[in-house]
Amino acid sequence: MIDFRSLTRKGFEELAIEMGLKAYRGRQVFRWLWRPGLGGFSGISDLSAGMRERFSQAGYITRLKVIAERRSVDGTIKLGFGLADGLMVEGVLIPERGRRTLCVSTQVGCAMGCRFCHTAEMGFVRQLETSEIAGQVLSVIEHLGEGFRPKNLVFMGMGEPLANYENLIKAIDIISDDLGLGFSKRRITVSTCGLVPEMLRLGQEADVGLAISLHAPDDETRGEMMPVNRRYPLAQLMAACRAYPLSPRRRITFEYLLLAGMNDSIDHARKLAKLLRGIPSKINLILFNESPGLPFVAPSMDQAAAFQKVLMDAGYTVIIRKSKGQDIAAACGQLYVDMQGYASATQP
Ligand code: SF4
């Protein structure tokens, strides 16, 4: 049986031809599948009953059910999506200046082991299917209504997106297809902790924005925080950033989590300014969310401002971000841990 929501438009056209139908029949079904509110094949009103029956015998429609919801005082909404095997992933809808950004998950758990991240504590559980990645976007619109349709999508939720490369690329194809979910690729950003070969592929195969979870300006500090740095040290990571094809107005976003005494000194800021020289960059400084079980503390606001000033004086665009949704554990690195508690409390 085919997981229909894991098929791109091209995949559907090929399937139609295999079924002895015209390719446009495949396109027709593809378009229906990504309309919010489709209940099943019986809802595809412009296919004959016989054809609906043939499609329904060839495969199934994956649906993500929202099994948990929390709303922050700052407007952030965290949703827990139930998967067919009983597992759950999360999406976080973040309001910002009248727009909404949806943070999408790509894996259940994560194998990357970043020391500041709660998701890492889960370890890797499994990859999300294409239907489960793109399905989070559809499910948000269905659950909250068209008025909550996100403007921007960031693959920055649970998991390392580029470690699920094939499914991610297909999901982006569906999400950006005007017969699919119709998002502009300019509004889609993929975040990575630095899987260099897949970054190079992404640059060739998808015209989407890139964000790097950088968090340190030298190999020694980064290696202590992020095991991936041993596989792909900064020299390789920066070379991949320089090779990433960017359209004229686009920049790479560098995420930098400030951890007191670890990576927040003026010297670190100067090294960072040097490291990024020549790369069209935007730097997000993120104040760490102190959390039980994680061995780090947040720096003072003065320290963060001094760090920011060094970078701004060097000519960079630098924003200090306070994580949104801290009161509902939806902030960076907080996904999963708290979710489990309230998911079990709200499940029917
Ligand atoms: S920060 Fe991202 S890549 Fe690192 S462990 Fe957490 S989810 Fe994985």
mmCIF file of C-alpha atoms and ligand atoms in Angstrom:
data_model
loop_
_atom_site.group_PDB
_atom_site.id
_atom_site.type_symbol
_atom_site.label_atom_id
_atom_site.label_comp_id
_atom_site.label_asym_id
_atom_site.label_seq_id
_atom_site.Cartn_x
_atom_site.Cartn_y
_atom_site.Cartn_z
ATOM 1 C CA MET A 1 0.000 0.000 0.000
ATOM 2 C CA ILE A 2 1.231 3.466 -0.901
ATOM 3 C CA ASP A 3 1.446 6.302 1.601
ATOM 4 C CA PHE A 4 -0.190 8.824 -0.752
ATOM 5 C CA ARG A 5 0.835 11.908 1.196
ATOM 6 C CA SER A 6 4.471 10.887 0.757
ATOM 7 C CA LEU A 7 4.139 11.215 -3.030
ATOM 8 C CA THR A 8 5.114 14.382 -4.828
ATOM 9 C CA ARG A 9 3.109 15.632 -7.798
ATOM 10 C CA LYS A 10 5.553 13.800 -10.100
ATOM 11 C CA GLY A 11 5.170 10.640 -8.020
ATOM 12 C CA PHE A 12 1.406 10.865 -8.432
ATOM 13 C CA GLU A 13 1.655 11.361 -12.172
ATOM 14 C CA GLU A 14 3.857 8.276 -12.431
ATOM 15 C CA LEU A 15 1.422 6.293 -10.290
ATOM 16 C CA ALA A 16 -1.503 7.303 -12.513
ATOM 17 C CA ILE A 17 0.379 6.137 -15.598
ATOM 18 C CA GLU A 18 1.223 2.813 -13.860
ATOM 19 C CA MET A 19 -2.493 2.441 -13.165
ATOM 20 C CA GLY A 20 -3.228 2.906 -16.862
ATOM 21 C CA LEU A 21 -4.618 6.421 -16.381
ATOM 22 C CA LYS A 22 -3.613 9.774 -17.815
ATOM 23 C CA ALA A 23 -0.965 11.682 -15.804
ATOM 24 C CA TYR A 24 -3.415 14.521 -15.119
ATOM 25 C CA ARG A 25 -5.541 12.140 -13.026
ATOM 26 C CA GLY A 26 -2.541 11.821 -10.683
ATOM 27 C CA ARG A 27 -2.223 15.604 -10.474
ATOM 28 C CA GLN A 28 -5.925 15.825 -9.720
ATOM 29 C CA VAL A 29 -5.667 13.481 -6.727
ATOM 30 C CA PHE A 30 -2.447 15.156 -5.519
ATOM 31 C CA ARG A 31 -4.188 18.542 -5.439
ATOM 32 C CA TRP A 32 -7.118 17.176 -3.434
ATOM 33 C CA LEU A 33 -4.867 15.464 -0.915
ATOM 34 C CA TRP A 34 -3.373 18.732 0.273
ATOM 35 C CA ARG A 35 -6.642 20.631 0.594
ATOM 36 C CA PRO A 36 -7.417 21.234 4.258
ATOM 37 C CA GLY A 37 -10.331 19.169 5.505
ATOM 38 C CA LEU A 38 -10.327 16.275 3.014
ATOM 39 C CA GLY A 39 -11.986 13.428 4.885
ATOM 40 C CA GLY A 40 -11.050 10.586 2.499
ATOM 41 C CA PHE A 41 -11.308 9.492 -1.117
ATOM 42 C CA SER A 42 -15.063 9.921 -1.020
ATOM 43 C CA GLY A 43 -14.445 13.687 -0.791
ATOM 44 C CA ILE A 44 -12.724 13.841 -4.212
ATOM 45 C CA SER A 45 -15.758 15.010 -6.070
ATOM 46 C CA ASP A 46 -14.326 15.283 -9.587
ATOM 47 C CA LEU A 47 -13.277 11.623 -9.831
ATOM 48 C CA SER A 48 -15.736 8.923 -10.819
ATOM 49 C CA ALA A 49 -16.760 6.468 -8.112
ATOM 50 C CA GLY A 50 -14.846 3.721 -9.937
ATOM 51 C CA MET A 51 -11.645 5.737 -10.034
ATOM 52 C CA ARG A 52 -11.958 6.732 -6.370
ATOM 53 C CA GLU A 53 -12.266 3.058 -5.540
ATOM 54 C CA ARG A 54 -9.157 2.179 -7.550
ATOM 55 C CA PHE A 55 -7.079 4.816 -5.776
ATOM 56 C CA SER A 56 -8.364 3.849 -2.359
ATOM 57 C CA GLN A 57 -7.318 0.255 -3.015
ATOM 58 C CA ALA A 58 -3.800 1.314 -4.030
ATOM 59 C CA GLY A 59 -2.890 3.233 -0.887
ATOM 60 C CA TYR A 60 -3.845 5.196 2.212
ATOM 61 C CA ILE A 61 -3.950 8.792 3.407
ATOM 62 C CA THR A 62 -1.787 9.572 6.442
ATOM 63 C CA ARG A 63 -3.429 11.974 8.869
ATOM 64 C CA LEU A 64 -1.681 13.632 11.791
ATOM 65 C CA LYS A 65 -4.024 14.120 14.677
ATOM 66 C CA VAL A 66 -3.378 16.952 17.106
ATOM 67 C CA ILE A 67 -3.318 15.198 20.471
ATOM 68 C CA ALA A 68 -1.942 18.026 22.569
ATOM 69 C CA GLU A 69 -2.016 21.796 22.490
ATOM 70 C CA ARG A 70 -0.523 24.476 24.694
ATOM 71 C CA ARG A 71 -0.708 28.234 24.310
ATOM 72 C CA SER A 72 1.866 30.623 25.717
ATOM 73 C CA VAL A 73 1.117 34.070 27.118
ATOM 74 C CA ASP A 74 3.257 35.439 24.246
ATOM 75 C CA GLY A 75 0.954 33.859 21.608
ATOM 76 C CA THR A 76 3.160 30.866 20.787
ATOM 77 C CA ILE A 77 1.178 27.672 20.233
ATOM 78 C CA LYS A 78 2.749 24.255 20.629
ATOM 79 C CA LEU A 79 0.983 21.296 19.071
ATOM 80 C CA GLY A 80 1.688 17.615 19.612
ATOM 81 C CA PHE A 81 0.951 15.464 16.555
ATOM 82 C CA GLY A 82 0.028 11.834 17.124
ATOM 83 C CA LEU A 83 1.649 9.410 14.671
ATOM 84 C CA ALA A 84 0.147 6.128 13.513
ATOM 85 C CA ASP A 85 2.539 4.059 15.640
ATOM 86 C CA GLY A 86 1.615 5.897 18.838
ATOM 87 C CA LEU A 87 4.643 8.202 18.869
ATOM 88 C CA MET A 88 4.369 11.960 18.879
ATOM 89 C CA VAL A 89 6.209 14.935 17.406
ATOM 90 C CA GLU A 90 5.729 18.622 17.899
ATOM 91 C CA GLY A 91 5.262 21.739 15.864
ATOM 92 C CA VAL A 92 5.508 25.242 17.280
ATOM 93 C CA LEU A 93 3.643 28.186 15.770
ATOM 94 C CA ILE A 94 5.415 31.408 16.665
ATOM 95 C CA PRO A 95 3.802 34.822 16.133
ATOM 96 C CA GLU A 96 6.093 37.632 15.078
ATOM 97 C CA ARG A 97 5.165 41.087 13.831
ATOM 98 C CA GLY A 98 1.788 40.005 12.475
ATOM 99 C CA ARG A 99 3.159 36.877 10.785
ATOM 100 C CA ARG A 100 3.349 33.328 11.954
ATOM 101 C CA THR A 101 6.317 31.019 11.638
ATOM 102 C CA LEU A 102 5.845 27.286 12.010
ATOM 103 C CA CYS A 103 8.736 25.276 13.369
ATOM 104 C CA VAL A 104 8.476 21.768 11.880
ATOM 105 C CA SER A 105 9.980 18.497 13.155
ATOM 106 C CA THR A 106 11.751 15.994 10.896
ATOM 107 C CA GLN A 107 12.617 13.112 13.237
ATOM 108 C CA VAL A 108 11.308 11.558 16.426
ATOM 109 C CA GLY A 109 14.197 12.309 18.799
ATOM 110 C CA CYS A 110 17.656 13.138 17.487
ATOM 111 C CA ALA A 111 21.009 11.356 17.233
ATOM 112 C CA MET A 112 23.182 14.477 17.206
ATOM 113 C CA GLY A 113 23.705 14.700 20.953
ATOM 114 C CA CYS A 114 24.062 18.492 21.372
ATOM 115 C CA ARG A 115 24.700 18.981 25.073
ATOM 116 C CA PHE A 116 22.373 21.973 25.505
ATOM 117 C CA CYS A 117 19.331 20.278 23.953
ATOM 118 C CA HIS A 118 16.573 18.292 25.642
ATOM 119 C CA THR A 119 15.596 16.545 22.410
ATOM 120 C CA ALA A 120 19.079 14.991 22.404
ATOM 121 C CA GLU A 121 18.223 13.236 25.671
ATOM 122 C CA MET A 122 15.615 11.155 23.814
ATOM 123 C CA GLY A 123 18.212 9.751 21.449
ATOM 124 C CA PHE A 124 17.141 8.853 17.943
ATOM 125 C CA VAL A 125 13.797 7.044 17.727
ATOM 126 C CA ARG A 126 12.905 7.137 14.019
ATOM 127 C CA GLN A 127 12.768 9.195 10.846
ATOM 128 C CA LEU A 128 9.547 10.963 9.985
ATOM 129 C CA GLU A 129 7.995 10.001 6.668
ATOM 130 C CA THR A 130 7.472 12.694 4.051
ATOM 131 C CA SER A 131 3.738 12.575 4.802
ATOM 132 C CA GLU A 132 4.458 13.187 8.498
ATOM 133 C CA ILE A 133 6.732 16.174 7.778
ATOM 134 C CA ALA A 134 4.494 17.983 5.270
ATOM 135 C CA GLY A 135 1.455 16.746 7.205
ATOM 136 C CA GLN A 136 2.397 18.906 10.207
ATOM 137 C CA VAL A 137 1.787 22.025 8.109
ATOM 138 C CA LEU A 138 -1.581 20.762 6.855
ATOM 139 C CA SER A 139 -2.577 19.642 10.321
ATOM 140 C CA VAL A 140 -1.871 23.083 11.834
ATOM 141 C CA ILE A 141 -4.130 24.729 9.235
ATOM 142 C CA GLU A 142 -6.867 22.123 9.747
ATOM 143 C CA HIS A 143 -6.689 22.268 13.535
ATOM 144 C CA LEU A 144 -6.376 26.031 14.056
ATOM 145 C CA GLY A 145 -8.098 27.285 10.896
ATOM 146 C CA GLU A 146 -6.979 29.215 7.796
ATOM 147 C CA GLY A 147 -6.522 32.333 9.909
ATOM 148 C CA PHE A 148 -3.540 30.604 11.531
ATOM 149 C CA ARG A 149 -1.912 29.547 8.244
ATOM 150 C CA PRO A 150 1.820 30.135 8.784
ATOM 151 C CA LYS A 151 3.692 32.577 6.573
ATOM 152 C CA ASN A 152 7.153 31.097 7.136
ATOM 153 C CA LEU A 153 8.307 27.549 7.725
ATOM 154 C CA VAL A 154 11.510 26.591 9.520
ATOM 155 C CA PHE A 155 12.709 23.012 9.757
ATOM 156 C CA MET A 156 14.109 23.513 13.201
ATOM 157 C CA GLY A 157 11.893 21.382 15.445
ATOM 158 C CA MET A 158 12.679 17.966 16.777
ATOM 159 C CA GLY A 159 15.515 16.225 14.920
ATOM 160 C CA GLU A 160 18.277 17.104 12.475
ATOM 161 C CA PRO A 161 16.524 17.772 9.122
ATOM 162 C CA LEU A 162 19.499 16.888 6.944
ATOM 163 C CA ALA A 163 19.810 13.484 8.643
ATOM 164 C CA ASN A 164 16.435 12.681 7.024
ATOM 165 C CA TYR A 165 17.415 14.152 3.705
ATOM 166 C CA GLU A 166 15.339 12.219 1.162
ATOM 167 C CA ASN A 167 12.071 12.610 3.077
ATOM 168 C CA LEU A 168 12.813 16.275 3.783
ATOM 169 C CA ILE A 169 13.426 17.092 0.118
ATOM 170 C CA LYS A 170 10.177 15.428 -0.923
ATOM 171 C CA ALA A 171 8.279 17.259 1.837
ATOM 172 C CA ILE A 172 9.715 20.598 0.624
ATOM 173 C CA ASP A 173 8.652 19.668 -2.912
ATOM 174 C CA ILE A 174 5.061 19.059 -1.739
ATOM 175 C CA ILE A 175 4.930 22.086 0.553
ATOM 176 C CA SER A 176 6.189 24.444 -2.153
ATOM 177 C CA ASP A 177 4.115 22.965 -4.998
ATOM 178 C CA ASP A 178 1.265 25.285 -5.956
ATOM 179 C CA LEU A 179 -0.982 22.219 -6.257
ATOM 180 C CA GLY A 180 0.318 21.083 -2.844
ATOM 181 C CA LEU A 181 0.526 23.496 0.095
ATOM 182 C CA GLY A 182 1.655 26.430 -2.048
ATOM 183 C CA PHE A 183 4.408 27.957 0.123
ATOM 184 C CA SER A 184 7.053 30.062 -1.566
ATOM 185 C CA LYS A 185 10.541 28.567 -1.197
ATOM 186 C CA ARG A 186 11.688 32.007 -0.103
ATOM 187 C CA ARG A 187 9.627 31.428 3.030
ATOM 188 C CA ILE A 188 11.193 28.056 3.842
ATOM 189 C CA THR A 189 14.384 27.652 5.877
ATOM 190 C CA VAL A 190 16.215 24.451 6.731
ATOM 191 C CA SER A 191 18.330 24.472 9.869
ATOM 192 C CA THR A 192 21.264 22.137 10.408
ATOM 193 C CA CYS A 193 23.861 21.497 13.077
ATOM 194 C CA GLY A 194 26.335 21.098 10.219
ATOM 195 C CA LEU A 195 26.039 17.911 8.121
ATOM 196 C CA VAL A 196 28.368 19.109 5.403
ATOM 197 C CA PRO A 197 27.705 16.637 2.526
ATOM 198 C CA GLU A 198 23.932 17.096 2.839
ATOM 199 C CA MET A 199 24.335 20.891 3.022
ATOM 200 C CA LEU A 200 26.122 20.775 -0.319
ATOM 201 C CA ARG A 201 23.332 18.611 -1.772
ATOM 202 C CA LEU A 202 20.642 20.889 -0.390
ATOM 203 C CA GLY A 203 22.330 23.842 -2.057
ATOM 204 C CA GLN A 204 22.174 22.041 -5.397
ATOM 205 C CA GLU A 205 18.716 20.503 -5.092
ATOM 206 C CA ALA A 206 16.460 22.960 -3.233
ATOM 207 C CA ASP A 207 16.309 26.714 -3.425
ATOM 208 C CA VAL A 208 15.539 27.232 0.264
ATOM 209 C CA GLY A 209 17.041 29.311 3.056
ATOM 210 C CA LEU A 210 19.752 27.875 5.293
ATOM 211 C CA ALA A 211 20.276 28.298 9.029
ATOM 212 C CA ILE A 212 23.297 26.946 10.865
ATOM 213 C CA SER A 213 23.228 26.008 14.540
ATOM 214 C CA LEU A 214 26.719 27.343 15.099
ATOM 215 C CA HIS A 215 26.920 28.168 18.834
ATOM 216 C CA ALA A 216 30.718 28.474 19.008
ATOM 217 C CA PRO A 217 33.456 30.164 16.958
ATOM 218 C CA ASP A 218 36.272 27.627 17.464
ATOM 219 C CA ASP A 219 36.581 23.848 17.222
ATOM 220 C CA GLU A 220 37.537 23.370 20.848
ATOM 221 C CA THR A 221 34.421 25.075 22.248
ATOM 222 C CA ARG A 222 32.094 23.708 19.581
ATOM 223 C CA GLY A 223 33.444 20.187 19.989
ATOM 224 C CA GLU A 224 32.574 20.321 23.694
ATOM 225 C CA MET A 225 28.997 21.380 22.962
ATOM 226 C CA MET A 226 28.239 19.540 19.735
ATOM 227 C CA PRO A 227 29.650 16.101 18.860
ATOM 228 C CA VAL A 228 28.959 16.750 15.141
ATOM 229 C CA ASN A 229 31.905 19.137 15.158
ATOM 230 C CA ARG A 230 34.293 16.190 15.447
ATOM 231 C CA ARG A 231 32.938 14.822 12.166
ATOM 232 C CA TYR A 232 32.716 18.135 10.379
ATOM 233 C CA PRO A 233 35.021 20.721 11.957
ATOM 234 C CA LEU A 234 34.465 24.425 11.441
ATOM 235 C CA ALA A 235 36.791 24.722 8.445
ATOM 236 C CA GLN A 236 34.617 22.233 6.533
ATOM 237 C CA LEU A 237 31.393 23.782 7.786
ATOM 238 C CA MET A 238 32.412 27.286 6.765
ATOM 239 C CA ALA A 239 33.578 26.060 3.344
ATOM 240 C CA ALA A 240 30.118 24.493 2.840
ATOM 241 C CA CYS A 241 28.468 27.786 3.871
ATOM 242 C CA ARG A 242 30.607 29.683 1.374
ATOM 243 C CA ALA A 243 29.646 27.183 -1.335
ATOM 244 C CA TYR A 244 25.891 27.381 -0.570
ATOM 245 C CA PRO A 245 24.172 29.118 -3.490
ATOM 246 C CA LEU A 246 22.301 32.177 -2.260
ATOM 247 C CA SER A 247 20.050 34.368 -4.345
ATOM 248 C CA PRO A 248 21.074 38.047 -4.221
ATOM 249 C CA ARG A 249 19.017 39.183 -1.232
ATOM 250 C CA ARG A 250 19.406 36.046 0.844
ATOM 251 C CA ARG A 251 21.708 35.495 3.781
ATOM 252 C CA ILE A 252 22.601 32.480 5.877
ATOM 253 C CA THR A 253 21.225 32.666 9.408
ATOM 254 C CA PHE A 254 23.683 31.679 12.123
ATOM 255 C CA GLU A 255 22.088 30.637 15.392
ATOM 256 C CA TYR A 256 24.294 31.243 18.432
ATOM 257 C CA LEU A 257 23.059 30.121 21.824
ATOM 258 C CA LEU A 258 24.777 32.161 24.519
ATOM 259 C CA LEU A 259 25.942 30.034 27.463
ATOM 260 C CA ALA A 260 27.576 31.851 30.378
ATOM 261 C CA GLY A 261 31.278 31.085 30.746
ATOM 262 C CA MET A 262 31.213 28.725 27.778
ATOM 263 C CA ASN A 263 30.944 30.719 24.542
ATOM 264 C CA ASP A 264 29.901 34.232 25.544
ATOM 265 C CA SER A 265 33.171 36.128 26.052
ATOM 266 C CA ILE A 266 34.294 39.147 24.053
ATOM 267 C CA ASP A 267 37.081 36.977 22.685
ATOM 268 C CA HIS A 268 34.482 34.498 21.381
ATOM 269 C CA ALA A 269 32.589 37.372 19.741
ATOM 270 C CA ARG A 270 35.767 38.584 17.998
ATOM 271 C CA LYS A 271 36.521 35.066 16.777
ATOM 272 C CA LEU A 272 32.975 34.751 15.488
ATOM 273 C CA ALA A 273 33.276 38.029 13.567
ATOM 274 C CA LYS A 274 36.437 36.686 11.938
ATOM 275 C CA LEU A 275 34.965 33.248 11.209
ATOM 276 C CA LEU A 276 31.958 34.591 9.290
ATOM 277 C CA ARG A 277 33.843 37.224 7.309
ATOM 278 C CA GLY A 278 32.755 37.236 3.677
ATOM 279 C CA ILE A 279 29.610 35.132 4.211
ATOM 280 C CA PRO A 280 26.287 36.972 3.728
ATOM 281 C CA SER A 281 25.119 36.455 7.300
ATOM 282 C CA LYS A 282 22.468 37.250 9.809
ATOM 283 C CA ILE A 283 23.319 36.315 13.391
ATOM 284 C CA ASN A 284 20.697 35.352 15.959
ATOM 285 C CA LEU A 285 22.003 35.426 19.499
ATOM 286 C CA ILE A 286 19.733 33.293 21.645
ATOM 287 C CA LEU A 287 19.574 33.595 25.396
ATOM 288 C CA PHE A 288 19.767 30.095 26.847
ATOM 289 C CA ASN A 289 16.660 28.773 28.589
ATOM 290 C CA GLU A 290 17.932 27.451 31.872
ATOM 291 C CA SER A 291 16.432 24.069 32.406
ATOM 292 C CA PRO A 292 16.799 21.311 34.986
ATOM 293 C CA GLY A 293 19.162 18.604 33.813
ATOM 294 C CA LEU A 294 21.152 20.813 31.431
ATOM 295 C CA PRO A 295 24.552 21.925 32.748
ATOM 296 C CA PHE A 296 24.502 25.516 31.474
ATOM 297 C CA VAL A 297 23.327 28.941 32.602
ATOM 298 C CA ALA A 298 22.262 31.995 30.635
ATOM 299 C CA PRO A 299 24.556 35.042 30.514
ATOM 300 C CA SER A 300 23.403 38.429 31.789
ATOM 301 C CA MET A 301 21.678 40.766 29.342
ATOM 302 C CA ASP A 302 24.691 43.119 29.662
ATOM 303 C CA GLN A 303 27.012 40.338 28.571
ATOM 304 C CA ALA A 304 24.766 39.486 25.632
ATOM 305 C CA ALA A 305 24.639 43.152 24.613
ATOM 306 C CA ALA A 306 28.448 43.448 24.792
ATOM 307 C CA PHE A 307 28.750 40.324 22.614
ATOM 308 C CA GLN A 308 26.277 41.780 20.146
ATOM 309 C CA LYS A 309 28.145 45.091 19.987
ATOM 310 C CA VAL A 310 31.408 43.447 18.921
ATOM 311 C CA LEU A 311 29.602 41.781 16.023
ATOM 312 C CA MET A 312 27.643 44.883 15.045
ATOM 313 C CA ASP A 313 30.824 46.964 15.080
ATOM 314 C CA ALA A 314 32.247 44.395 12.651
ATOM 315 C CA GLY A 315 29.320 45.118 10.315
ATOM 316 C CA TYR A 316 26.984 42.168 10.979
ATOM 317 C CA THR A 317 23.212 42.180 11.400
ATOM 318 C CA VAL A 318 22.732 40.772 14.889
ATOM 319 C CA ILE A 319 19.522 40.196 16.804
ATOM 320 C CA ILE A 320 19.275 39.089 20.421
ATOM 321 C CA ARG A 321 16.383 36.685 20.563
ATOM 322 C CA LYS A 322 14.532 35.788 23.645
ATOM 323 C CA SER A 323 13.095 32.354 23.004
ATOM 324 C CA LYS A 324 9.354 32.423 22.649
ATOM 325 C CA GLY A 325 7.050 30.000 24.406
ATOM 326 C CA GLN A 326 9.301 29.416 27.404
ATOM 327 C CA ASP A 327 6.319 29.010 29.724
ATOM 328 C CA ILE A 328 5.042 26.071 27.644
ATOM 329 C CA ALA A 329 8.461 24.494 26.969
ATOM 330 C CA ALA A 330 8.278 25.376 23.287
ATOM 331 C CA ALA A 331 11.544 27.287 23.196
ATOM 332 C CA CYS A 332 14.713 26.170 21.440
ATOM 333 C CA GLY A 333 16.019 22.910 22.838
ATOM 334 C CA GLN A 334 12.989 22.348 25.075
ATOM 335 C CA LEU A 335 10.937 20.205 22.722
ATOM 336 C CA TYR A 336 9.675 16.858 23.891
ATOM 337 C CA VAL A 337 10.556 16.642 27.540
ATOM 338 C CA ASP A 338 7.649 18.569 28.967
ATOM 339 C CA MET A 339 5.371 17.615 26.087
ATOM 340 C CA GLN A 340 5.080 14.033 27.201
ATOM 341 C CA GLY A 341 3.614 15.010 30.527
ATOM 342 C CA TYR A 342 0.783 17.086 29.166
ATOM 343 C CA ALA A 343 0.192 14.887 26.121
ATOM 344 C CA SER A 344 -0.714 11.966 28.293
ATOM 345 C CA ALA A 345 -2.880 14.270 30.386
ATOM 346 C CA THR A 346 -4.845 15.526 27.381
ATOM 347 C CA GLN A 347 -5.165 12.371 25.307
ATOM 348 C CA PRO A 348 -8.673 11.029 25.158
HETATM 349 S S1 SF4 B 1 19.979 20.959 18.811
HETATM 350 FE FE1 SF4 B 1 18.999 20.064 16.990
HETATM 351 S S2 SF4 B 1 20.638 18.758 16.113
HETATM 352 FE FE2 SF4 B 1 21.266 19.194 18.225
HETATM 353 S S3 SF4 B 1 20.456 17.448 19.422
HETATM 354 FE FE3 SF4 B 1 18.900 19.100 19.492
HETATM 355 S S4 SF4 B 1 17.473 18.603 17.829
HETATM 356 FE FE4 SF4 B 1 19.384 17.456 17.446
#
